[in-house]
Short mmCIF file of C-alpha atoms in Angstrom, two decimals:
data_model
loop_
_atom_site.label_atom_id
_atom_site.label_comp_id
_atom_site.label_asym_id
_atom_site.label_seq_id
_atom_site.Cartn_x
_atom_site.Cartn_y
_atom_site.Cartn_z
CA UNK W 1 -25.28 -3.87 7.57
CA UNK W 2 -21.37 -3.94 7.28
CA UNK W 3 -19.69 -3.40 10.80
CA UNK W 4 -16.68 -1.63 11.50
CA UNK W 5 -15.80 -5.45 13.34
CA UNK W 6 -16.17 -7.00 9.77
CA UNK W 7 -13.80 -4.98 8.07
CA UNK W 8 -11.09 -5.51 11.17
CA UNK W 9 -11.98 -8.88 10.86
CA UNK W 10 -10.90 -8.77 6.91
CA UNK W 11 -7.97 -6.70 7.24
CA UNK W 12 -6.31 -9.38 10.12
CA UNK W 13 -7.11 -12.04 7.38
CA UNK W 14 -5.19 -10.29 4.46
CA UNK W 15 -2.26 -9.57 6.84
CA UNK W 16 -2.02 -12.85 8.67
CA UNK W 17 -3.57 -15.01 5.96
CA UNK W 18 -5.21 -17.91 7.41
CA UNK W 19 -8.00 -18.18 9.68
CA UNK W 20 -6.09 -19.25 12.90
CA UNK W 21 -3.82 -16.34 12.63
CA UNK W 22 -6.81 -13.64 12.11
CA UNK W 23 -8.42 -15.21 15.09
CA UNK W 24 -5.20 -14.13 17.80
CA UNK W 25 -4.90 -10.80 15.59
CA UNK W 26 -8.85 -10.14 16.83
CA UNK W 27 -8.34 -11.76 19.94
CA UNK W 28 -11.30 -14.04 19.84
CA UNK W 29 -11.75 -18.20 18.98
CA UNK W 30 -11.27 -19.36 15.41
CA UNK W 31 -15.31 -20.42 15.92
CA UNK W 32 -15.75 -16.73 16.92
CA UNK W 33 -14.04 -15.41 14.23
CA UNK W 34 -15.84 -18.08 11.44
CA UNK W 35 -19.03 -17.14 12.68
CA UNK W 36 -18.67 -13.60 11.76
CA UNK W 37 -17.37 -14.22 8.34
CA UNK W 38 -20.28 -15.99 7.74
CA UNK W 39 -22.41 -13.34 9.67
CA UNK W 40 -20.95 -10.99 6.73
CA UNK W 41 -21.30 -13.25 3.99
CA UNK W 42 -24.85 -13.70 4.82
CA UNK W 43 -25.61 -10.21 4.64
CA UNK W 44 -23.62 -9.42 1.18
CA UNK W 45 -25.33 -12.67 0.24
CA UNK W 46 -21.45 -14.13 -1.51
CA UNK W 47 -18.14 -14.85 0.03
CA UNK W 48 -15.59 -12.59 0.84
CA UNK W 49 -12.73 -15.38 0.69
CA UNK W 50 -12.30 -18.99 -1.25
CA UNK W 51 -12.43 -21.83 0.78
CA UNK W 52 -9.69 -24.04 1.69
CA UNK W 53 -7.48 -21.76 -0.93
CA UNK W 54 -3.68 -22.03 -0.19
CA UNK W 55 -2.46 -19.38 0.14
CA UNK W 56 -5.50 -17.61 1.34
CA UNK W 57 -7.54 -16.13 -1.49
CA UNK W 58 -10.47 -13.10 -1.33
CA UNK W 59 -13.49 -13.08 -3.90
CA UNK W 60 -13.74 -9.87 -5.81
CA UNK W 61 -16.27 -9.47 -3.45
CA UNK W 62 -13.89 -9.71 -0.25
CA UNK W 63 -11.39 -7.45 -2.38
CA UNK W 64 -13.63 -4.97 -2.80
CA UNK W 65 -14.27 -4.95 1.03
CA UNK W 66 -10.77 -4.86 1.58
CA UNK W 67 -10.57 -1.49 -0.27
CA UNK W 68 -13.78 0.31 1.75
CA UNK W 69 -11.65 -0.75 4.50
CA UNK W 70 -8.63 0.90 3.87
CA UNK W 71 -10.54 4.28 3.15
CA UNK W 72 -13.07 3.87 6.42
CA UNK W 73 -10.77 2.76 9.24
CA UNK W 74 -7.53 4.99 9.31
CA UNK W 75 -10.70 7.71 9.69
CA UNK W 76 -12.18 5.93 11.81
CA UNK W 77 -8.78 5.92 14.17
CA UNK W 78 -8.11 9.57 13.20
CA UNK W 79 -11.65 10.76 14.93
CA UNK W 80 -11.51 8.32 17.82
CA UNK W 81 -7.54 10.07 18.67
CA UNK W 82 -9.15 13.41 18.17
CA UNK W 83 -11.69 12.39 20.44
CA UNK W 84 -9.25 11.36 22.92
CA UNK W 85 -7.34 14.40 23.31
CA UNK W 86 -10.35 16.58 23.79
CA UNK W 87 -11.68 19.49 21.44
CA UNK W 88 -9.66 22.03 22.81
CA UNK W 89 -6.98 20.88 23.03
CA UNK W 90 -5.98 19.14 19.31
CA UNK W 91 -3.29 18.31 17.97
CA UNK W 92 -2.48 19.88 14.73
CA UNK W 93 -4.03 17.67 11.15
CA UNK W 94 -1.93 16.96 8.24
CA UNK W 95 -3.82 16.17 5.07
CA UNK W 96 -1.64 14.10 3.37
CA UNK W 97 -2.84 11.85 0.12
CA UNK W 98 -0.61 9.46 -1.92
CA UNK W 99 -1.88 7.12 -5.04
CA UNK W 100 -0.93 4.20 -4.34
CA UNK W 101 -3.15 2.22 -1.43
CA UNK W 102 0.22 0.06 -0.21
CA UNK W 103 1.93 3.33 0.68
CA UNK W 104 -1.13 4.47 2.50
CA UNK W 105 -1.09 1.05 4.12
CA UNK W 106 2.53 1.66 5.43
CA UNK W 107 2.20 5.04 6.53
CA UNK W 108 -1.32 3.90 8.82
CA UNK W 109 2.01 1.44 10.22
CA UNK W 110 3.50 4.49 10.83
CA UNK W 111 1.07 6.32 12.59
CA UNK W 112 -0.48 3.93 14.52
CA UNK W 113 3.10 2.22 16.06
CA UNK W 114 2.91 3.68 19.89
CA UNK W 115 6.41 5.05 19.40
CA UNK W 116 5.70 7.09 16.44
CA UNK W 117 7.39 10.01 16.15
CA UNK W 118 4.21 11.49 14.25
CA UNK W 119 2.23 11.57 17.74
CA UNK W 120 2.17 15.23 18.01
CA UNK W 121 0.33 15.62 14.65
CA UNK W 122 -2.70 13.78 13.05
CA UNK W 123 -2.01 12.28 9.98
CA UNK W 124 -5.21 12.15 7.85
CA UNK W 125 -4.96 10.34 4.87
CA UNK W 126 -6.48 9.69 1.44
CA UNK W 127 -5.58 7.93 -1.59
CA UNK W 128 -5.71 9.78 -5.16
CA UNK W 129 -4.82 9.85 -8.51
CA UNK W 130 -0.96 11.45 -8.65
CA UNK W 131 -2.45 14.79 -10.83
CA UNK W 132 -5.76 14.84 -8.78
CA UNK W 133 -3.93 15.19 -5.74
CA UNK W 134 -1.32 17.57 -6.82
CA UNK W 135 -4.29 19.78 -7.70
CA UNK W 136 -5.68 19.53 -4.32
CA UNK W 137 -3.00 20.48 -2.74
CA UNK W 138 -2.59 23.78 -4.61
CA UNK W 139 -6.12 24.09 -4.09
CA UNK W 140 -5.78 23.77 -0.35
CA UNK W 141 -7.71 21.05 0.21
CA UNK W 142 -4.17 18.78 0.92
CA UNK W 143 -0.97 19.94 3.18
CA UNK W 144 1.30 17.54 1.69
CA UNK W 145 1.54 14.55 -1.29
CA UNK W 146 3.63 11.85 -1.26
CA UNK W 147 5.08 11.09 -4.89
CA UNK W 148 7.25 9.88 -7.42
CA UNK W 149 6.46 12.24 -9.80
CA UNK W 150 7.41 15.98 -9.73
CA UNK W 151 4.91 18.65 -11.47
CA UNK W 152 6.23 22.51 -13.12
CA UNK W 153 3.82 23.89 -10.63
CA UNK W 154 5.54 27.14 -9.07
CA UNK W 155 3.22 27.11 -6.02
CA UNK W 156 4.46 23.84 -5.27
CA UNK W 157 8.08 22.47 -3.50
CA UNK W 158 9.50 19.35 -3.26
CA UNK W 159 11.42 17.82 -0.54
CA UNK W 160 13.32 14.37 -1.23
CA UNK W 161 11.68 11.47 1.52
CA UNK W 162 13.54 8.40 1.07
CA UNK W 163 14.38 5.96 -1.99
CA UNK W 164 12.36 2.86 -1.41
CA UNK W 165 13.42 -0.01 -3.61
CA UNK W 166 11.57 -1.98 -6.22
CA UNK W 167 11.44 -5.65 -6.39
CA UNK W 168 10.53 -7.95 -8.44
CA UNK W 169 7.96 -11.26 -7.40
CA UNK W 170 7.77 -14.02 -9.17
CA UNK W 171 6.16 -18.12 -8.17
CA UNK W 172 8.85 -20.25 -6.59
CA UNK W 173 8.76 -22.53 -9.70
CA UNK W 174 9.11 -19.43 -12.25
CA UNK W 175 12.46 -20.17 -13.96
CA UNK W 176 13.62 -16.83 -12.87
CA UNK W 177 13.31 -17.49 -8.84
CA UNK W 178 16.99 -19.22 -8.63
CA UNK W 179 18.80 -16.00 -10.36
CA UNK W 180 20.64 -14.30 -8.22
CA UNK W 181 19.87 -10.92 -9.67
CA UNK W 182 17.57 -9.92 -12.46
CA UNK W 183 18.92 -7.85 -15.47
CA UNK W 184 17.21 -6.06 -17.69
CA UNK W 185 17.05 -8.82 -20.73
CA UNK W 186 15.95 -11.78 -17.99
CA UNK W 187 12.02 -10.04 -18.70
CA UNK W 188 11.89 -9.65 -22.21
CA UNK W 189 8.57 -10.90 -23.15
CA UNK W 190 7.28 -11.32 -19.74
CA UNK W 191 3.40 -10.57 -18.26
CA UNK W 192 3.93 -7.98 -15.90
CA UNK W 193 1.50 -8.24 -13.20
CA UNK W 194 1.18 -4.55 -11.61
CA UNK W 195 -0.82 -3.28 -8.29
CA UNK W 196 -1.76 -0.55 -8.03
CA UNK W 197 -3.21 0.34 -11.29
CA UNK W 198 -1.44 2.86 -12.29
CA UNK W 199 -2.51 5.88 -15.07
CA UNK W 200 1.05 5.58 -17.01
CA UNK W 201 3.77 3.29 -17.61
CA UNK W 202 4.77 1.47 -14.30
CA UNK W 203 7.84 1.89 -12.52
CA UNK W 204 9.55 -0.97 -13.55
CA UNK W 205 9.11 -0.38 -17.17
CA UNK W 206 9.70 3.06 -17.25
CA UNK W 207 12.94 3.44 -15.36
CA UNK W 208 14.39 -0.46 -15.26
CA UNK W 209 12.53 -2.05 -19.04
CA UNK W 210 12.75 0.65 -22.03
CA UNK W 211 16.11 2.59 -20.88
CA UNK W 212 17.33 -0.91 -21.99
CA UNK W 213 15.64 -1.76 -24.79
CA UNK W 214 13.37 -4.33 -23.27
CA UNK W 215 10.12 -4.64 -23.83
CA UNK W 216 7.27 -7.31 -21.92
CA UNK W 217 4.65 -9.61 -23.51
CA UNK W 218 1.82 -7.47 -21.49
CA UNK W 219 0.84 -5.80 -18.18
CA UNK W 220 -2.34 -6.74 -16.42
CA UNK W 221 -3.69 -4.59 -13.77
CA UNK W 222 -5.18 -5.90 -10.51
CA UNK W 223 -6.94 -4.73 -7.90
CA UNK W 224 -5.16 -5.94 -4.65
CA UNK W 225 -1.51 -7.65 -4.00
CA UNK W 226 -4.04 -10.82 -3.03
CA UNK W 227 -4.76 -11.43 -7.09
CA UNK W 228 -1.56 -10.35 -8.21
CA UNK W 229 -0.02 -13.24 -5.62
CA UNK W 230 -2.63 -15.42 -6.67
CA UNK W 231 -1.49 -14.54 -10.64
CA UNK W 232 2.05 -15.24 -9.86
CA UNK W 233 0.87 -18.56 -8.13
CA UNK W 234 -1.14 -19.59 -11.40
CA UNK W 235 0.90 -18.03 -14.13
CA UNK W 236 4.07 -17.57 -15.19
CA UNK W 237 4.20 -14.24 -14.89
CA UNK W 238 5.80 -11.48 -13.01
CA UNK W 239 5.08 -8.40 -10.29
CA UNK W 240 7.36 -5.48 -9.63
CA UNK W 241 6.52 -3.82 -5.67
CA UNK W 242 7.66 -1.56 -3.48
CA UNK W 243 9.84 -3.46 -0.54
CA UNK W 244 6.80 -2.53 2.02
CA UNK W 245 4.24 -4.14 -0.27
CA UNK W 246 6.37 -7.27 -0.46
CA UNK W 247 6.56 -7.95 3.03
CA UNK W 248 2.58 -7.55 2.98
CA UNK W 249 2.90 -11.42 1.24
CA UNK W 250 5.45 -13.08 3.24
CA UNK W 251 2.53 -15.41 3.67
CA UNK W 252 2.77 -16.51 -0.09
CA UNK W 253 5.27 -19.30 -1.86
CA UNK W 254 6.65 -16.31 -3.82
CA UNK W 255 10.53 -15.57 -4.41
CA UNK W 256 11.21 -11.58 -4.04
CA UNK W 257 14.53 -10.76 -6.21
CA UNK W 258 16.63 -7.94 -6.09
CA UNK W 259 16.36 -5.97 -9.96
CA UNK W 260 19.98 -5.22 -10.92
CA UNK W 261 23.23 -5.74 -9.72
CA UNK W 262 22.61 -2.91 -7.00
CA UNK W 263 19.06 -2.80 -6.72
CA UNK W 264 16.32 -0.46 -8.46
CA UNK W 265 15.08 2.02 -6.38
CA UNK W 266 13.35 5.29 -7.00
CA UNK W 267 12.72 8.51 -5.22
CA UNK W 268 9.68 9.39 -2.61
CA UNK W 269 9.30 13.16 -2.18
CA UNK W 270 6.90 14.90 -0.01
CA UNK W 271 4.81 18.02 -1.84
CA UNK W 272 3.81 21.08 -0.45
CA UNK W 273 2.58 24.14 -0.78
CA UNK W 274 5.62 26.72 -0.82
CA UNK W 275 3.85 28.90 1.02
CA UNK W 276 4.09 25.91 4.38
CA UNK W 277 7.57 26.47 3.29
CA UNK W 278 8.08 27.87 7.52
CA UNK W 279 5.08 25.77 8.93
CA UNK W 280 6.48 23.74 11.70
CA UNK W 281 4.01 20.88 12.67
CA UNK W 282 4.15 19.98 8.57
CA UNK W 283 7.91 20.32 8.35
CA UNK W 284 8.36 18.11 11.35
CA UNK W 285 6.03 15.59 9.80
CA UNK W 286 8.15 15.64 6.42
CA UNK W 287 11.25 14.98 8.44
CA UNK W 288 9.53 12.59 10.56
CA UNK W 289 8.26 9.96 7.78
CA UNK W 290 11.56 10.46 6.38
CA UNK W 291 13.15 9.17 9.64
CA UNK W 292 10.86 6.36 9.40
CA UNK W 293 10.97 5.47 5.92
CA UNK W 294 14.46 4.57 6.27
CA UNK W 295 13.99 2.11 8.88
CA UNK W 296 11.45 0.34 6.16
#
């Protein structure tokens, strides 16, 4: 059976990425720490990582692991805090849900950090489909969706988060890395590497590419930033990430570069219904991850 220890133990990998690292994240030995990876692997009967890869690469297997663990364990950390301040006396839930699993990722940062401003409501998260969720918020079954994309809906309103800023990733030997900004023209004909998999047109080519002119060889969608750094490392290709997502592979021989003279960034806005137009605890969260997001 997969423990709740196992998936820890995978998520310190991915964010420290090497074994050593994991090991001081989980405070227990390297030995310790090896044991239960193969403990895991044994029971999934394949690995979850490739040996002796630099930088540290997961299996689709240990990818796919890495995903149940992004759904299971900010749940897991939302009960045990509900638990901790007693059933009668909760503090109020947020539903919030957002597509992309890197923004999720950044806002469990958020709510986890001990001087989060969030601590007087529960954030409960989910990751869905941009539409899907917009739906489920008019629906009820979501207080608030963070987006890019804005919807005709009348029952919904939109308040502006933060721009975050789009960057673009390429191998340290791609003959783009020594540019001191990227135009426009610098990508025509390039493989666009893109995470998350996205239903339309990605960012970059949307709003930076065709405006332009510009058009790329192909985009291939992967299913975690570990392939599309492990792409970059093999091909010479490119990624285009959000700054947060970036930081996520600091462990990697990758070059981030700023797209533009100024920098591309787009806009975050937090949807709701416009009847929570007066409700406090939600408000308070909006203006909360906004503080927040501009310290990102």
């Amino acid at each position: 059976m997969i423990e709740l220890r196992h998936l820890r133990t995978l998520v310190a990998l991915q964010q420290s990425g090497s074994l050593a690292a994991a090991a001081k994240i989980r405070f227990v030995t390297q030995s310790a720490l090896s044991h239960q990876i193969k403990e895991l692997e044994t029971r999934i009967n394949s690995q979850v990582f490739i040996r002796k890869s630099k930088p540290l690469c997961f299996t689709e297997e240990g990818s796919r692991l890495l995903r149940l663990a992004e759904d299971i364990l900010p749940k897991v950390q939302h009960t045990e805090q509900l638990l901790k301040h007693g059933l009668d006396q909760l503090p109020p839930t947020i539903r919030a849900a957002a597509h992309w699993p890197v923004l999720n990722g950044w806002l469990s940062q958020v709510v986890e950090h001990e001087d989060s401003i969030l601590s007087d409501a529960q954030l409960q998260l989910t990751c869905q489909h941009p539409q899907a969720a917009l739906k489920s918020l008019v629906a009820g079954h979501q207080d608030l969706v963070l987006t890019s994309k804005l919807s005709s809906d009348a029952a919904l309103a939109y308040q502006h988060v933060f721009d975050y800023e789009i960057r673009l990733l390429v191998a340290a030997n791609h003959p783009l890395a020594e540019h001191q900004h990227i135009h426009a023209q610098d990508l025509q004909g390039s493989t666009l590497f893109s995470f998350p998999v996205m239903p339309a047109k990605s960012e970059l080519v949307q709003h930076f590419l065709e405006p332009a002119g510009v058009e790329i060889k192909q985009e291939i969608a992967c299913d975690s930033l570990q392939q599309v750094a492990k792409l970059l490392l093999q091909e010479q290709g490119v990624a285009a990430l959000p700054h947060w997502a970036v930081n996520e592979l600091k462990a990697y021989p990758l070059v981030s570069l700023t797209l533009g003279v100024k920098g591309f960034y787009r806009p975050l806005f937090a949807a709701y219904r416009r009847s929570d137009a007066l409700n406090q605890p939600l408000q308070a969260c909006i203006q909360a991850l906004s503080q927040q997001g501009q310290g990102h």
